[in-house]
Amino acid sequence: MDAHNIKLTLSYDGTGYHGWQRQENGVTIQGVIEEKIRTMTGEPVRLIASGRTDAGVHALNQVCNFITRSPIDPQAIKAGLNSMLPGDIVITGAQYVPMEFHSRYRVKSKLYEYRILNRPDPDVFLRNYTWYIRRPLNRDEMTKSLSVLTGTHDFSSFRSAGSENINPVRTVSRAELYCPDNQIRIIIEADGFLRHMVRNIVGTIVDAGMGRLDANDIKRILEARDRREAGRKAPAQGLFLVSVTY
Amino acid sequence: MDAHNIKLTLSYDGTGYHGWQRQENGVTIQGVIEEKIRTMTGEPVRLIASGRTDAGVHALNQVCNFITRSPIDPQAIKAGLNSMLPGDIVITGAQYVPMEFHSRYRVKSKLYEYRILNRPDPDVFLRNYTWYIRRPLNRDEMTKSLSVLTGTHDFSSFRSAGSENINPVRTVSRAELYCPDNQIRIIIEADGFLRHMVRNIVGTIVDAGMGRLDANDIKRILEARDRREAGRKAPAQGLFLVSVTY
């Protein structure tokens, strides 16, 4: 059999996982899916994703691909995986792609959304899907602060330790918020993201929403290129990978 | 100290619990809250709810009350409980009520909502909060079938075994559906509910939505006063206790 390259789109609830990336100890999304593909095809496979997501982070439309010699067609792969996977991972699409397609190298942009529940009482149904902040946040100040981030910048101030050898310059094409009932949702789209970049940005923007910082401070923090200047890191459970563009 | 009667309103995600009612084995919502009240007040208490909910069933606004000699005021009870309770139970209100108030005996009506996700793909974020039905349901037929149920009837056909000595006549004041994005939500309001009544009704209405039954069949089933005539029981995770009226 010839080898095929199969692209999967999927959504997952990251609550119960130690993130995307396969690891020795701890259940990961990559690990669970690779195991089920192996069961279906009889071959060990290696999934390549658009990027890893951290423990507790969710995906509405993650993209990954794998090379297989199995003759099972993509629709059967999708149906078979969905029948075997736990309910917190769902394959939403499967298709053949050219052999040169690579889920990570070919990314043009990724869009993340961060969800904050901002009201007096918490919501039992959103506890794993939002950052609950009781104190009212100033949305205008947050919008102004976000606008400072669009464009091409060195985002070192918003990069967590552990990826220092990677070029820290990224182009943010969208950084805005919208507010469906009692939530503040922050959208950030860029050609790529540094480690914990969205969560570090959101933590800092929330400081602006609390009146501790303003848009000028955000500009200063960005220009400092120093992680110690920015605010705290927002918790994982509010973060969603919304889509990946190739 | 004089005794006080304190009424609580609360919401909970029933996914992790063996239902409302305290039991020897298994974590229950009543059990967890009673334990925290005991920690706060130093007294054993017995919570009286508007009614029990089964394992996996959720509440947006459950109501319960308890008698205490503690001088701690309701707002402090609410804040204290919320700081101690796990994230899947939230007290949304607390107030003194007259000693004769009883959460179960004084109920005038209760409103339940049952949520069905009806689309080709499941949703990872709704798996514990909807009944996922892939096959398209006929919503007009479901609406017609629901309308048969309003009014005062003997609901024996929709009562699960285990409560045979209770008067099976109930008055349903609302039985309707609405459809926010890809969901079918069935609302049923009545002066009281028999065991599994909403889930037995929903299972039967879904049979109508699949073309297996029509409104005339629902009428016949209702008049038969025999549980064996009705359809299957809908799963617990789609059911929400929305509100209780006194």
Coordinates of N, CA, C and O in Angstrom, one line a residue, chain A residues 65-159:
Chain A
N65 N -2.3 15.9 11.7 CA -2.3 14.9 10.6 C -1.4 13.8 10.9 O -0.6 13.8 11.9
F66 N -1.5 12.7 10.2 CA -0.6 11.5 10.4 C -0.5 10.8 9.0 O -1.4 10.8 8.2
I67 N 0.6 10.1 8.9 CA 1.0 9.3 7.7 C 0.6 7.8 8.0 O 1.0 7.3 9.1
T68 N -0.1 7.2 7.1 CA -0.5 5.8 7.3 C -0.5 5.1 6.0 O -0.7 5.6 4.9
R69 N -0.2 3.8 6.1 CA -0.4 2.9 4.9 C -1.7 2.2 5.0 O -2.0 1.4 4.1
S70 N -2.5 2.5 6.0 CA -3.8 1.8 6.1 C -4.7 2.2 4.9 O -4.8 3.3 4.5
P71 N -5.5 1.2 4.4 CA -6.4 1.5 3.3 C -7.8 2.1 3.8 O -8.6 2.5 3.0
I72 N -7.9 2.2 5.1 CA -9.2 2.7 5.7 C -9.4 4.2 5.3 O -8.5 5.0 5.5
D73 N -10.5 4.5 4.7 CA -10.7 5.9 4.2 C -11.0 6.9 5.3 O -11.4 6.5 6.4
P74 N -10.8 8.2 5.0 CA -10.9 9.1 6.1 C -12.3 9.1 6.8 O -12.3 9.3 8.1
Q75 N -13.4 9.0 6.1 CA -14.7 9.0 6.8 C -14.8 7.8 7.7 O -15.4 8.0 8.8
A76 N -14.2 6.7 7.3 CA -14.3 5.5 8.2 C -13.4 5.7 9.4 O -13.6 5.3 10.6
I77 N -12.2 6.4 9.2 CA -11.3 6.7 10.3 C -12.1 7.6 11.3 O -12.1 7.4 12.5
K78 N -12.8 8.7 10.8 CA -13.5 9.6 11.6 C -14.6 8.8 12.5 O -14.6 9.0 13.7
A79 N -15.4 8.1 11.8 CA -16.5 7.3 12.5 C -15.9 6.3 13.5 O -16.4 6.2 14.6
G80 N -14.9 5.6 13.1 CA -14.3 4.6 14.0 C -13.7 5.3 15.2 O -13.9 4.8 16.3
L81 N -12.9 6.4 15.0 CA -12.3 7.1 16.1 C -13.4 7.6 17.1 O -13.3 7.4 18.3
N82 N -14.5 8.2 16.5 CA -15.5 8.8 17.4 C -16.2 7.7 18.2 O -16.7 7.9 19.3
S83 N -16.3 6.5 17.6 CA -17.0 5.4 18.4 C -16.1 4.9 19.5 O -16.5 4.3 20.5
M84 N -14.7 5.1 19.4 CA -13.8 4.6 20.4 C -13.3 5.6 21.4 O -12.9 5.3 22.5
L85 N -13.3 6.9 20.9 CA -12.7 7.9 21.8 C -13.7 8.2 22.9 O -14.9 8.1 22.8
P86 N -13.2 8.7 24.1 CA -14.0 9.2 25.2 C -14.8 10.4 24.7 O -14.4 11.1 23.7
G87 N -15.9 10.7 25.4 CA -16.8 11.8 25.0 C -16.1 13.2 25.0 O -16.7 14.1 24.4
D88 N -15.0 13.4 25.6 CA -14.4 14.7 25.6 C -13.4 15.0 24.5 O -12.7 16.0 24.5
I89 N -13.3 14.1 23.5 CA -12.6 14.3 22.3 C -13.5 13.9 21.1 O -14.0 12.8 21.1
V90 N -13.7 14.8 20.2 CA -14.5 14.5 19.0 C -13.8 14.9 17.7 O -13.4 16.0 17.6
I91 N -13.7 13.9 16.8 CA -13.1 14.2 15.5 C -14.3 14.8 14.7 O -15.3 14.2 14.5
T92 N -14.0 16.0 14.2 CA -15.1 16.7 13.4 C -14.9 16.6 11.9 O -15.8 17.0 11.1
G93 N -13.7 16.3 11.5 CA -13.4 16.2 10.1 C -12.2 15.3 9.8 O -11.3 15.2 10.7
A94 N -12.2 14.6 8.6 CA -11.0 13.8 8.3 C -10.9 13.8 6.7 O -12.0 13.7 6.1
Q95 N -9.8 14.0 6.2 CA -9.6 14.1 4.8 C -8.2 13.7 4.4 O -7.2 13.9 5.1
Y96 N -8.0 13.2 3.1 CA -6.7 13.0 2.6 C -6.1 14.4 2.2 O -6.8 15.3 1.7
V97 N -4.8 14.6 2.5 CA -4.1 15.8 2.1 C -2.8 15.4 1.4 O -2.4 14.3 1.6
P98 N -2.3 16.3 0.6 CA -1.0 16.0 -0.1 C 0.1 15.6 1.0 O 0.0 16.1 2.1
M99 N 1.0 14.7 0.6 CA 2.0 14.2 1.5 C 2.8 15.4 2.1 O 3.3 15.3 3.2
E100 N 3.0 16.5 1.4 CA 3.8 17.6 2.0 C 3.0 18.4 3.0 O 3.6 19.3 3.6
F101 N 1.7 18.2 3.2 CA 1.0 18.9 4.3 C 1.6 18.6 5.6 O 1.7 17.4 6.0
H102 N 1.8 19.6 6.4 CA 2.4 19.4 7.8 C 1.6 20.3 8.7 O 1.6 21.6 8.5
S103 N 0.9 19.8 9.7 CA 0.0 20.6 10.5 C 0.7 21.7 11.3 O 0.0 22.7 11.6
R104 N 2.0 21.6 11.6 CA 2.6 22.7 12.3 C 3.4 23.6 11.4 O 3.2 24.8 11.4
Y105 N 4.2 23.1 10.5 CA 5.0 23.9 9.6 C 4.2 24.8 8.7 O 4.6 25.9 8.3
R106 N 3.0 24.3 8.3 CA 2.2 25.0 7.3 C 1.2 26.0 7.9 O 0.4 26.6 7.1
V107 N 1.2 26.2 9.2 CA 0.3 27.1 9.8 C 0.5 28.6 9.3 O 1.6 29.0 9.3
K108 N -0.6 29.2 8.8 CA -0.5 30.7 8.5 C -0.9 31.5 9.7 O -0.2 32.5 10.0
S109 N -1.9 31.1 10.4 CA -2.3 31.8 11.6 C -3.2 30.9 12.5 O -3.7 29.9 12.0
K110 N -3.2 31.3 13.8 CA -4.0 30.6 14.7 C -4.8 31.6 15.5 O -4.4 32.7 15.8
L111 N -6.0 31.2 15.9 CA -6.9 32.1 16.6 C -7.3 31.5 17.9 O -7.8 30.3 18.0
Y112 N -7.0 32.2 19.0 CA -7.4 31.7 20.3 C -8.5 32.6 20.9 O -8.5 33.8 20.6
E113 N -9.3 32.0 21.8 CA -10.3 32.9 22.5 C -10.1 32.6 24.0 O -10.0 31.4 24.4
Y114 N -10.1 33.6 24.8 CA -10.0 33.4 26.2 C -11.3 33.9 26.9 O -11.7 35.1 26.7
R115 N -11.9 33.1 27.7 CA -13.2 33.4 28.3 C -13.2 33.7 29.8 O -12.7 32.9 30.5
I116 N -13.7 34.9 30.1 CA -13.7 35.3 31.5 C -15.2 35.5 31.9 O -16.0 36.1 31.2
L117 N -15.5 34.9 33.1 CA -16.9 35.1 33.6 C -16.7 36.2 34.6 O -16.0 36.1 35.6
N118 N -17.4 37.3 34.4 CA -17.3 38.5 35.2 C -18.6 39.0 35.7 O -19.3 39.8 35.1
R119 N -19.0 38.4 36.9 CA -20.2 38.7 37.5 C -20.1 38.3 39.0 O -19.2 37.6 39.4
P120 N -21.1 38.8 39.8 CA -21.0 38.5 41.3 C -20.9 37.0 41.6 O -20.1 36.7 42.5
D121 N -21.7 36.2 41.0 CA -21.7 34.8 41.4 C -21.0 33.9 40.4 O -21.2 34.2 39.2
P122 N -20.3 32.9 40.8 CA -19.7 31.9 39.8 C -20.9 31.1 39.2 O -22.0 31.2 39.6
D123 N -20.5 30.4 38.1 CA -21.5 29.6 37.4 C -20.9 28.1 37.4 O -19.9 27.9 36.9
V124 N -21.7 27.2 38.0 CA -21.2 25.9 38.1 C -20.9 25.2 36.8 O -20.1 24.4 36.7
F125 N -21.7 25.6 35.8 CA -21.5 25.0 34.5 C -20.3 25.6 33.7 O -19.9 25.0 32.6
L126 N -19.8 26.7 34.1 CA -18.7 27.3 33.4 C -17.3 27.2 34.2 O -16.3 27.8 33.8
R127 N -17.3 26.5 35.3 CA -16.1 26.5 36.1 C -14.9 26.0 35.4 O -13.8 26.5 35.7
N128 N -15.1 25.0 34.5 CA -13.9 24.5 33.8 C -13.7 25.2 32.4 O -12.8 24.8 31.7
Y129 N -14.5 26.2 32.1 CA -14.5 26.8 30.8 C -14.3 28.3 30.8 O -14.4 29.0 29.8
T130 N -14.1 28.9 32.0 CA -13.9 30.3 32.1 C -13.0 30.6 33.3 O -12.8 29.8 34.2
W131 N -12.4 31.8 33.3 CA -11.7 32.4 34.5 C -12.8 33.2 35.2 O -13.3 34.2 34.6
Y132 N -13.2 32.8 36.4 CA -14.2 33.5 37.1 C -13.6 34.7 37.9 O -12.7 34.5 38.7
I133 N -14.0 35.9 37.5 CA -13.5 37.1 38.2 C -14.7 37.9 38.7 O -15.5 38.4 37.9
R134 N -14.9 38.0 40.0 CA -16.0 38.6 40.6 C -16.1 40.1 40.4 O -17.1 40.6 40.1
R135 N -14.9 40.7 40.6 CA -14.9 42.2 40.6 C -15.1 42.7 39.2 O -14.5 42.2 38.2
P136 N -15.9 43.7 39.0 CA -16.2 44.2 37.7 C -15.0 44.7 37.0 O -14.2 45.5 37.5
L137 N -14.8 44.3 35.7 CA -13.6 44.7 35.0 C -14.0 45.9 34.0 O -15.1 45.9 33.5
N138 N -13.1 46.8 33.8 CA -13.4 47.9 32.9 C -13.1 47.5 31.5 O -11.9 47.3 31.1
R139 N -14.1 47.2 30.7 CA -14.0 46.7 29.4 C -13.4 47.6 28.4 O -12.6 47.2 27.5
D140 N -13.7 48.9 28.6 CA -13.1 49.9 27.7 C -11.5 49.9 27.8 O -10.8 50.0 26.9
E141 N -11.1 49.9 29.1 CA -9.7 49.9 29.3 C -9.0 48.6 28.8 O -7.9 48.7 28.2
M142 N -9.7 47.5 28.9 CA -9.2 46.3 28.3 C -9.1 46.3 26.8 O -8.1 45.9 26.2
T143 N -10.1 46.9 26.2 CA -10.1 47.0 24.7 C -8.9 47.9 24.3 O -8.2 47.6 23.3
K144 N -8.8 49.0 25.0 CA -7.6 50.0 24.6 C -6.3 49.3 24.8 O -5.4 49.4 23.9
S145 N -6.2 48.5 25.9 CA -4.9 47.8 26.1 C -4.6 46.8 25.1 O -3.5 46.6 24.7
L146 N -5.7 46.0 24.7 CA -5.5 45.0 23.7 C -5.0 45.6 22.4 O -4.2 45.0 21.7
S147 N -5.5 46.8 22.0 CA -5.2 47.4 20.7 C -3.7 47.7 20.6 O -3.2 47.7 19.5
V148 N -3.0 47.8 21.7 CA -1.6 48.1 21.7 C -0.8 46.9 21.1 O 0.3 47.1 20.5
L149 N -1.4 45.7 21.2 CA -0.7 44.5 20.9 C -0.7 44.1 19.4 O 0.1 43.3 18.9
T150 N -1.7 44.7 18.6 CA -1.7 44.3 17.2 C -0.5 44.8 16.5 O 0.1 45.8 16.9
G151 N -0.1 44.1 15.4 CA 1.0 44.4 14.7 C 2.2 43.5 15.0 O 2.0 42.5 15.7
T152 N 3.3 43.8 14.4 CA 4.5 42.9 14.6 C 5.4 43.4 15.7 O 5.8 44.6 15.7
H153 N 5.6 42.6 16.7 CA 6.3 43.0 17.9 C 7.2 41.8 18.4 O 6.9 40.7 18.1
D154 N 8.2 42.2 19.2 CA 8.9 41.2 20.0 C 8.1 41.0 21.3 O 7.9 41.9 22.1
F155 N 7.5 39.7 21.4 CA 6.6 39.5 22.5 C 7.3 38.8 23.7 O 6.7 38.1 24.5
S156 N 8.6 39.0 23.9 CA 9.4 38.4 25.0 C 8.7 38.6 26.3 O 8.8 37.8 27.2
S157 N 8.1 39.8 26.5 CA 7.5 40.1 27.8 C 6.3 39.2 28.1 O 5.9 39.1 29.3
F158 N 5.8 38.6 27.1 CA 4.6 37.7 27.3 C 4.9 36.2 27.1 O 4.0 35.4 26.8
R159 N 6.2 35.9 27.1 CA 6.6 34.5 26.9 C 7.1 33.9 28.2 O 7.9 34.5 28.9

